[in-house]
XYZ file of C-alpha atoms in Angstrom:
467
model
C 18.536 -29.679 -63.533
C 15.834 -29.051 -66.383
C 14.343 -31.856 -68.449
C 12.400 -30.728 -71.283
C 9.385 -33.336 -71.306
C 5.917 -32.734 -73.095
C 3.166 -33.656 -70.655
C 0.585 -33.390 -73.323
C 2.793 -35.621 -76.009
C 2.989 -38.446 -72.956
C -0.734 -38.667 -72.843
C -1.116 -38.760 -76.249
C 0.727 -41.501 -76.359
C -0.982 -42.958 -73.664
C -4.457 -42.812 -75.506
C -2.766 -44.683 -78.604
C -1.926 -47.085 -76.774
C -4.057 -48.017 -73.999
C -6.213 -50.554 -75.370
C -3.129 -52.761 -75.764
C -1.345 -52.367 -72.585
C -4.001 -52.665 -70.633
C -5.747 -55.396 -72.754
C -6.497 -57.432 -69.007
C -8.213 -54.202 -67.444
C -10.046 -53.349 -70.489
C -12.609 -52.213 -68.862
C -11.922 -50.431 -65.954
C -10.382 -48.299 -68.729
C -12.597 -47.928 -71.425
C -13.107 -44.191 -72.504
C -16.974 -43.248 -73.070
C -15.687 -41.692 -76.798
C -12.755 -41.921 -78.866
C -10.209 -39.445 -77.610
C -7.177 -38.088 -80.022
C -6.005 -35.690 -77.243
C -5.783 -34.508 -73.759
C -4.355 -31.119 -72.352
C -2.793 -31.692 -69.547
C -4.809 -29.005 -68.034
C -7.728 -30.717 -67.943
C -7.021 -34.475 -67.566
C -8.290 -34.780 -64.216
C -11.204 -33.401 -64.374
C -12.834 -36.620 -65.354
C -12.585 -40.509 -64.774
C -11.386 -41.217 -68.490
C -8.839 -38.463 -68.308
C -6.980 -38.975 -65.347
C -6.724 -43.006 -66.059
C -5.078 -41.944 -69.435
C -2.969 -39.344 -67.663
C -2.036 -42.138 -64.772
C -1.831 -44.701 -68.243
C 1.083 -42.709 -69.217
C 3.689 -43.722 -65.920
C 2.732 -47.163 -67.463
C 2.932 -47.391 -70.522
C 4.788 -44.256 -72.372
C 7.601 -46.968 -72.767
C 6.331 -47.822 -75.895
C 7.788 -45.448 -77.472
C 11.103 -46.908 -75.528
C 11.692 -44.665 -72.487
C 10.323 -46.356 -69.694
C 11.244 -49.841 -71.177
C 14.953 -48.495 -71.764
C 15.274 -47.251 -68.070
C 13.665 -50.656 -67.115
C 16.516 -52.506 -68.744
C 19.239 -50.454 -67.480
C 18.076 -51.228 -63.674
C 19.041 -54.337 -64.552
C 21.833 -54.518 -66.968
C 23.989 -51.138 -65.318
C 23.892 -52.597 -61.896
C 24.864 -56.062 -63.035
C 27.818 -55.009 -65.174
C 28.913 -52.263 -62.178
C 29.191 -55.023 -59.900
C 30.337 -58.835 -60.575
C 27.051 -59.897 -61.799
C 27.724 -59.126 -65.921
C 30.371 -58.646 -68.237
C 29.590 -56.461 -71.720
C 31.158 -57.845 -74.521
C 32.112 -54.917 -76.601
C 34.389 -52.863 -75.785
C 34.068 -50.721 -78.561
C 31.125 -49.433 -77.210
C 33.051 -46.932 -74.477
C 30.062 -45.221 -72.459
C 28.991 -48.708 -71.149
C 32.370 -50.238 -70.255
C 32.726 -47.307 -68.270
C 30.078 -48.583 -66.245
C 31.649 -52.507 -65.820
C 35.189 -50.643 -65.073
C 33.156 -48.249 -62.449
C 34.679 -45.333 -64.431
C 31.686 -43.300 -65.126
C 32.538 -39.892 -66.925
C 30.142 -37.050 -66.282
C 29.982 -36.766 -69.849
C 28.378 -40.362 -69.953
C 25.100 -40.090 -72.506
C 24.305 -43.139 -71.267
C 23.697 -41.938 -67.419
C 22.916 -38.735 -68.972
C 20.401 -40.297 -70.292
C 19.541 -42.694 -67.473
C 18.656 -39.606 -65.299
C 16.824 -37.886 -67.801
C 14.593 -40.894 -68.205
C 14.174 -41.493 -64.167
C 13.164 -37.716 -64.322
C 11.052 -37.953 -67.249
C 8.574 -40.063 -65.425
C 8.695 -38.201 -62.171
C 7.773 -34.868 -63.598
C 4.347 -37.620 -64.639
C 4.197 -38.788 -61.595
C 4.455 -35.373 -59.795
C 1.676 -33.827 -62.191
C -0.760 -36.815 -61.511
C -0.410 -36.297 -57.540
C -1.039 -32.478 -58.031
C -4.083 -32.598 -60.524
C -5.492 -35.733 -58.828
C -5.131 -33.956 -55.622
C -7.012 -30.884 -56.571
C -9.704 -32.502 -58.522
C -13.238 -32.074 -57.029
C -14.989 -34.245 -60.140
C -13.266 -37.755 -60.092
C -15.194 -40.621 -58.208
C -13.957 -41.021 -54.987
C -12.974 -44.569 -55.150
C -10.996 -43.767 -58.848
C -9.181 -40.857 -57.288
C -7.632 -43.081 -54.641
C -7.042 -45.370 -57.345
C -5.044 -43.129 -59.409
C -3.346 -41.005 -56.293
C -2.083 -44.393 -54.780
C -0.458 -45.826 -57.879
C 1.282 -41.861 -58.769
C 2.193 -41.891 -55.241
C 4.223 -45.862 -56.054
C 5.627 -44.574 -58.958
C 7.355 -41.920 -57.518
C 8.388 -43.613 -54.552
C 9.611 -45.970 -57.279
C 11.515 -43.637 -59.324
C 13.162 -42.145 -56.313
C 14.591 -45.316 -54.755
C 16.599 -45.919 -58.061
C 17.607 -42.451 -58.195
C 18.927 -42.674 -54.417
C 20.767 -45.962 -54.320
C 22.447 -45.062 -57.806
C 23.484 -41.171 -57.039
C 23.094 -40.709 -53.427
C 20.593 -37.521 -52.782
C 18.619 -36.561 -55.541
C 16.057 -33.201 -56.276
C 13.332 -34.209 -54.543
C 11.444 -32.212 -57.723
C 6.940 -31.263 -57.955
C 5.042 -30.775 -60.466
C 6.676 -27.080 -61.572
C 9.949 -28.418 -64.322
C 10.902 -24.087 -63.520
C 10.789 -24.844 -59.556
C 12.398 -28.578 -60.390
C 15.046 -27.142 -62.549
C 17.151 -25.235 -60.017
C 16.262 -27.641 -56.684
C 19.300 -28.570 -55.059
C 20.077 -32.356 -54.188
C 18.112 -33.327 -50.824
C 19.833 -35.680 -48.337
C 19.926 -39.616 -49.412
C 17.705 -39.578 -45.755
C 14.993 -37.175 -46.852
C 14.706 -38.853 -49.682
C 14.311 -42.253 -48.036
C 11.394 -40.128 -45.806
C 9.777 -39.122 -48.956
C 10.248 -42.599 -50.412
C 8.330 -44.280 -47.175
C 5.954 -41.734 -47.153
C 4.769 -41.919 -50.563
C 4.496 -45.409 -49.927
C 3.033 -45.447 -46.652
C 0.481 -42.976 -47.807
C -0.635 -45.342 -51.494
C -0.922 -48.119 -48.862
C -4.195 -46.501 -47.651
C -5.423 -45.349 -51.475
C -5.433 -48.565 -52.611
C -7.123 -51.657 -53.139
C -6.042 -55.056 -52.429
C -8.146 -56.742 -54.967
C -6.288 -55.609 -59.092
C -7.645 -53.941 -61.358
C -7.866 -56.171 -64.510
C -7.099 -60.019 -64.992
C -2.830 -59.488 -64.893
C -0.941 -58.319 -62.209
C -0.130 -55.257 -63.945
C -1.354 -52.333 -61.645
C -0.262 -52.053 -58.637
C -2.441 -52.367 -55.785
C -2.002 -52.451 -52.081
C 0.035 -55.629 -52.239
C 2.825 -54.372 -54.465
C 2.941 -51.342 -52.302
C 3.836 -53.496 -48.740
C 6.701 -55.489 -50.752
C 8.214 -51.884 -52.161
C 7.788 -51.261 -48.589
C 9.177 -54.078 -47.074
C 12.363 -53.837 -49.103
C 12.595 -49.677 -48.762
C 12.908 -51.454 -44.540
C 15.453 -53.661 -45.093
C 17.346 -50.785 -46.854
C 17.388 -48.384 -44.156
C 17.823 -51.510 -41.249
C 14.741 -51.221 -39.892
C 14.518 -54.705 -39.514
C 11.120 -54.917 -37.625
C 9.634 -52.963 -40.115
C 10.727 -54.998 -43.138
C 9.718 -58.346 -41.713
C 6.093 -57.051 -40.761
C 5.462 -55.708 -44.363
C 7.125 -58.728 -45.751
C 4.940 -60.747 -43.748
C 2.038 -58.748 -44.699
C 2.706 -60.181 -48.230
C 3.570 -63.678 -47.503
C 0.340 -64.218 -45.335
C -2.197 -62.559 -47.278
C -2.168 -65.785 -49.009
C -2.630 -63.675 -52.560
C 1.218 -65.311 -53.446
C 2.565 -68.511 -53.997
C 5.987 -69.373 -55.666
C 6.059 -70.872 -58.980
C 8.233 -73.383 -60.383
C 11.404 -71.780 -62.068
C 10.689 -72.397 -65.945
C 7.374 -70.577 -65.116
C 7.734 -67.399 -62.121
C 8.450 -64.653 -65.066
C 4.992 -66.135 -67.643
C 2.389 -63.178 -67.243
C 0.625 -65.648 -65.360
C 3.018 -66.220 -62.163
C 1.502 -67.025 -58.887
C 4.750 -65.670 -57.986
C 4.417 -62.405 -59.864
C 3.322 -59.054 -57.342
C 3.566 -56.812 -59.738
C 4.271 -56.766 -62.860
C 4.930 -53.808 -66.028
C 3.287 -54.445 -69.090
C 4.624 -53.579 -72.732
C 2.710 -53.102 -75.947
C 4.738 -56.322 -77.431
C 4.327 -58.770 -74.399
C 7.905 -59.229 -74.010
C 10.190 -58.503 -71.846
C 12.141 -55.403 -72.360
C 14.875 -56.682 -70.071
C 15.053 -60.026 -71.998
C 15.872 -58.240 -75.499
C 19.036 -56.316 -73.961
C 20.742 -59.132 -72.461
C 21.662 -61.202 -75.472
C 21.976 -61.126 -79.262
C 19.281 -62.546 -82.204
C 17.945 -66.464 -81.272
C 19.008 -66.373 -84.703
C 22.858 -66.162 -84.538
C 22.742 -67.152 -80.674
C 25.427 -70.043 -81.601
C 27.801 -68.098 -82.941
C 27.131 -64.800 -82.113
C 28.682 -63.767 -78.556
C 25.961 -62.768 -76.168
C 25.400 -58.708 -75.590
C 25.903 -59.440 -72.436
C 27.169 -62.641 -70.032
C 26.867 -63.702 -66.891
C 30.292 -63.737 -64.977
C 32.144 -67.145 -63.455
C 31.142 -65.079 -60.111
C 27.639 -65.905 -60.455
C 27.929 -68.870 -62.843
C 30.029 -70.867 -60.172
C 27.963 -69.755 -57.018
C 25.253 -72.302 -57.838
C 25.137 -75.620 -55.779
C 24.676 -78.421 -57.646
C 21.300 -79.398 -58.749
C 19.919 -75.818 -58.483
C 16.968 -75.737 -60.879
C 17.517 -71.777 -61.277
C 20.720 -72.582 -62.854
C 19.123 -75.034 -65.591
C 16.308 -73.043 -66.022
C 17.761 -69.369 -66.081
C 21.399 -69.773 -67.629
C 21.874 -71.029 -71.138
C 25.087 -71.008 -72.895
C 25.722 -70.723 -76.693
C 29.485 -71.604 -78.718
C 31.482 -69.201 -80.653
C 34.664 -70.732 -79.619
C 34.228 -70.054 -76.171
C 31.176 -70.982 -74.246
C 29.399 -67.832 -72.872
C 26.943 -67.859 -70.169
C 23.752 -65.762 -70.199
C 20.817 -64.665 -68.163
C 17.560 -66.914 -69.556
C 14.792 -66.265 -66.999
C 12.547 -64.642 -70.055
C 12.524 -67.003 -72.860
C 10.641 -64.459 -75.206
C 12.988 -61.775 -77.108
C 10.363 -61.207 -79.836
C 6.969 -61.161 -80.697
C 5.166 -60.130 -84.082
C 2.295 -58.177 -82.783
C 1.025 -56.229 -80.449
C -0.384 -57.669 -76.950
C 1.038 -61.161 -78.582
C 3.528 -62.291 -76.269
C 3.099 -63.209 -72.620
C 6.093 -62.164 -70.392
C 5.705 -58.183 -69.402
C 8.029 -56.950 -67.177
C 8.281 -58.508 -63.473
C 8.837 -55.648 -61.351
C 8.109 -57.549 -57.179
C 7.499 -61.418 -56.415
C 7.310 -63.506 -53.550
C 10.961 -64.736 -53.766
C 12.203 -61.612 -52.773
C 9.964 -61.450 -49.828
C 11.403 -64.572 -48.717
C 14.427 -63.212 -48.504
C 13.828 -59.998 -46.987
C 12.173 -61.606 -44.613
C 15.035 -63.508 -43.364
C 17.696 -60.992 -43.320
C 15.501 -59.075 -41.663
C 15.081 -61.840 -38.776
C 18.197 -63.204 -39.122
C 19.830 -59.094 -38.294
C 16.849 -59.881 -34.904
C 18.710 -62.679 -34.182
C 15.741 -65.159 -35.232
C 18.262 -67.784 -37.036
C 15.394 -70.745 -37.004
C 12.793 -68.201 -38.775
C 15.557 -66.879 -41.008
C 16.201 -69.953 -42.412
C 13.275 -71.852 -42.657
C 12.198 -68.649 -45.073
C 15.611 -69.019 -47.166
C 14.853 -72.977 -47.448
C 11.337 -72.220 -49.205
C 13.857 -70.689 -51.668
C 15.891 -73.475 -51.569
C 13.159 -76.222 -51.404
C 11.321 -74.521 -54.974
C 15.434 -75.008 -56.517
C 15.642 -78.483 -56.026
C 18.357 -77.919 -52.951
C 18.851 -79.240 -49.117
C 18.123 -77.260 -46.143
C 19.953 -74.917 -44.720
C 21.816 -76.889 -41.316
C 20.179 -75.268 -37.911
C 22.494 -76.940 -36.163
C 24.157 -75.697 -32.945
C 26.748 -74.935 -35.082
C 24.625 -72.178 -37.423
C 25.571 -68.544 -36.081
C 24.111 -64.908 -37.135
C 26.998 -65.065 -39.333
C 26.697 -67.719 -41.974
C 22.878 -67.287 -42.286
C 23.627 -63.844 -43.043
C 26.172 -65.140 -45.925
C 23.745 -67.688 -46.940
C 20.824 -65.338 -47.380
C 23.433 -62.893 -49.707
C 24.609 -66.072 -51.741
C 20.920 -66.857 -52.390
C 19.845 -63.308 -53.652
C 22.829 -63.838 -55.791
C 21.246 -66.723 -56.788
C 17.946 -65.905 -57.075
C 17.798 -62.591 -58.468
C 20.304 -61.970 -60.947
C 19.789 -59.947 -63.658
C 15.862 -58.671 -61.966
C 16.348 -54.402 -61.613
C 20.065 -54.219 -59.857
C 19.805 -55.979 -56.754
C 23.670 -57.984 -56.605
C 24.673 -53.953 -57.109
C 22.436 -52.930 -54.631
C 23.130 -55.991 -52.245
C 26.797 -54.719 -52.381
C 26.943 -51.305 -51.198
C 24.171 -51.354 -48.691
C 26.244 -55.077 -46.242
C 29.219 -52.876 -46.721
C 30.865 -55.376 -49.190
C 31.426 -53.964 -51.900
C 34.874 -52.692 -52.056
C 35.694 -56.318 -50.331
C 34.239 -57.951 -53.199
C 35.215 -55.365 -56.484
C 38.413 -54.364 -55.670
C 39.439 -57.713 -56.006
C 37.840 -58.620 -59.706
C 38.196 -55.027 -60.827
C 42.131 -54.058 -58.817
C 43.049 -51.029 -61.513
C 39.733 -49.570 -61.699
C 38.119 -49.581 -58.394
C 37.891 -46.851 -56.336
C 36.343 -47.105 -52.592
C 35.501 -43.399 -52.066
C 34.195 -42.108 -56.005
C 32.855 -46.199 -57.676
C 29.883 -46.590 -55.474
C 27.991 -43.774 -56.950
C 27.249 -43.101 -60.243
C 28.054 -39.688 -61.186
C 25.584 -36.671 -61.029
C 25.630 -36.322 -65.204
C 27.421 -32.814 -66.123
C 25.038 -31.768 -68.561
C 22.397 -31.307 -65.127
C 25.047 -29.916 -63.520
C 25.563 -26.819 -65.623
C 22.541 -26.028 -66.093
C 21.432 -26.336 -62.185
C 24.447 -24.499 -60.268
C 22.948 -25.874 -57.051
C 23.104 -29.136 -57.916
C 26.992 -30.869 -56.777
C 28.730 -33.468 -58.254
C 29.312 -36.628 -56.044
C 32.811 -37.444 -54.862
C 36.039 -38.578 -56.811
C 34.240 -36.821 -59.785
């Protein structure tokens, strides 16, 4: 596997945009003197340059790399599942995802893989450099190392869920370029190890006034999700409970969940202009919204899953008319901003509602049905809906089905949740073979292919089944 990536360039980008992206934590990130370049070999020798290097993990998307990757986490998972429909069949690279017929030569898939490993290269270099440094202030060293560990776990989590076992790369690009795939179990073990270490390294308090840098609660929230996916329900419940019980977060009203000051946000990644990269991919420009179909529309499978009067449908779904009614995602309201930092919606990565749903599922799997229903009812109450029934007729199967439905209408359009839910619960073939009967293949479609170029350049890489 070969990744062409210039770490010094990333650090330069970081320095150029640091003042905009990290406005909320400016005091902590101010440099003693203006810098216009950092050499990778000296990036971790001072608090200022090491902080700038970690900034590259958050914000090198100013030139589109990381923001595009975040958007594709949602879009590619959404159209691969029963969540989104892509309007333009003349773009075959995207249509391949919707039809679950991705070719190994697909350029979008290649970019998606490459952007992930570009981020991992920066994370691994940071972990190596910070660990070896003996000149950083201890508290700064701990903070930055914890952030780098989170990023590595975060990217590996998405890679293993989209591709299965992937190479666990290090900071040396030459060595990493010839690594074979690790197993999914090995990747998950690495993710859990990184997150558990990050928990001990990071403070509970956020750096700055906005929740745009990783803290201990963000790590714990991601760890709760990882444990749920691994069917470790005891630990999934414990981690979700730690976040919920921290008192730091409360559910926001549905029309304010995705603004920067939302009380529900656990972690959001800042953007240069202040509007979400995910939102700009979902639909066409506002000026033509009533005459041009959206780029991506919600399927009837999602639209028809809402109960009558659900505030989430009212506030998170809208429609356009161009001879036909099109439903589209309207979670983020901002689609452009005139100047850097003008917007008030970053990319929301982790939020409290998911933690309630994680705990509900973990509890149901442990046969704590009343506890599971209680957690689901917190979400339903916010949506303006009646509570789940907890009568004697409630069963584990019925509660789990109710949780799956709530996840579908709560987390749609966010970072691939629906695609992963179908896969991890074994429902993908049942659901998608009906919707896509001529293109769905149970043995192939559940994983994206390893990009052709990577397999050709690294003989140690093996392709996924069916490709």
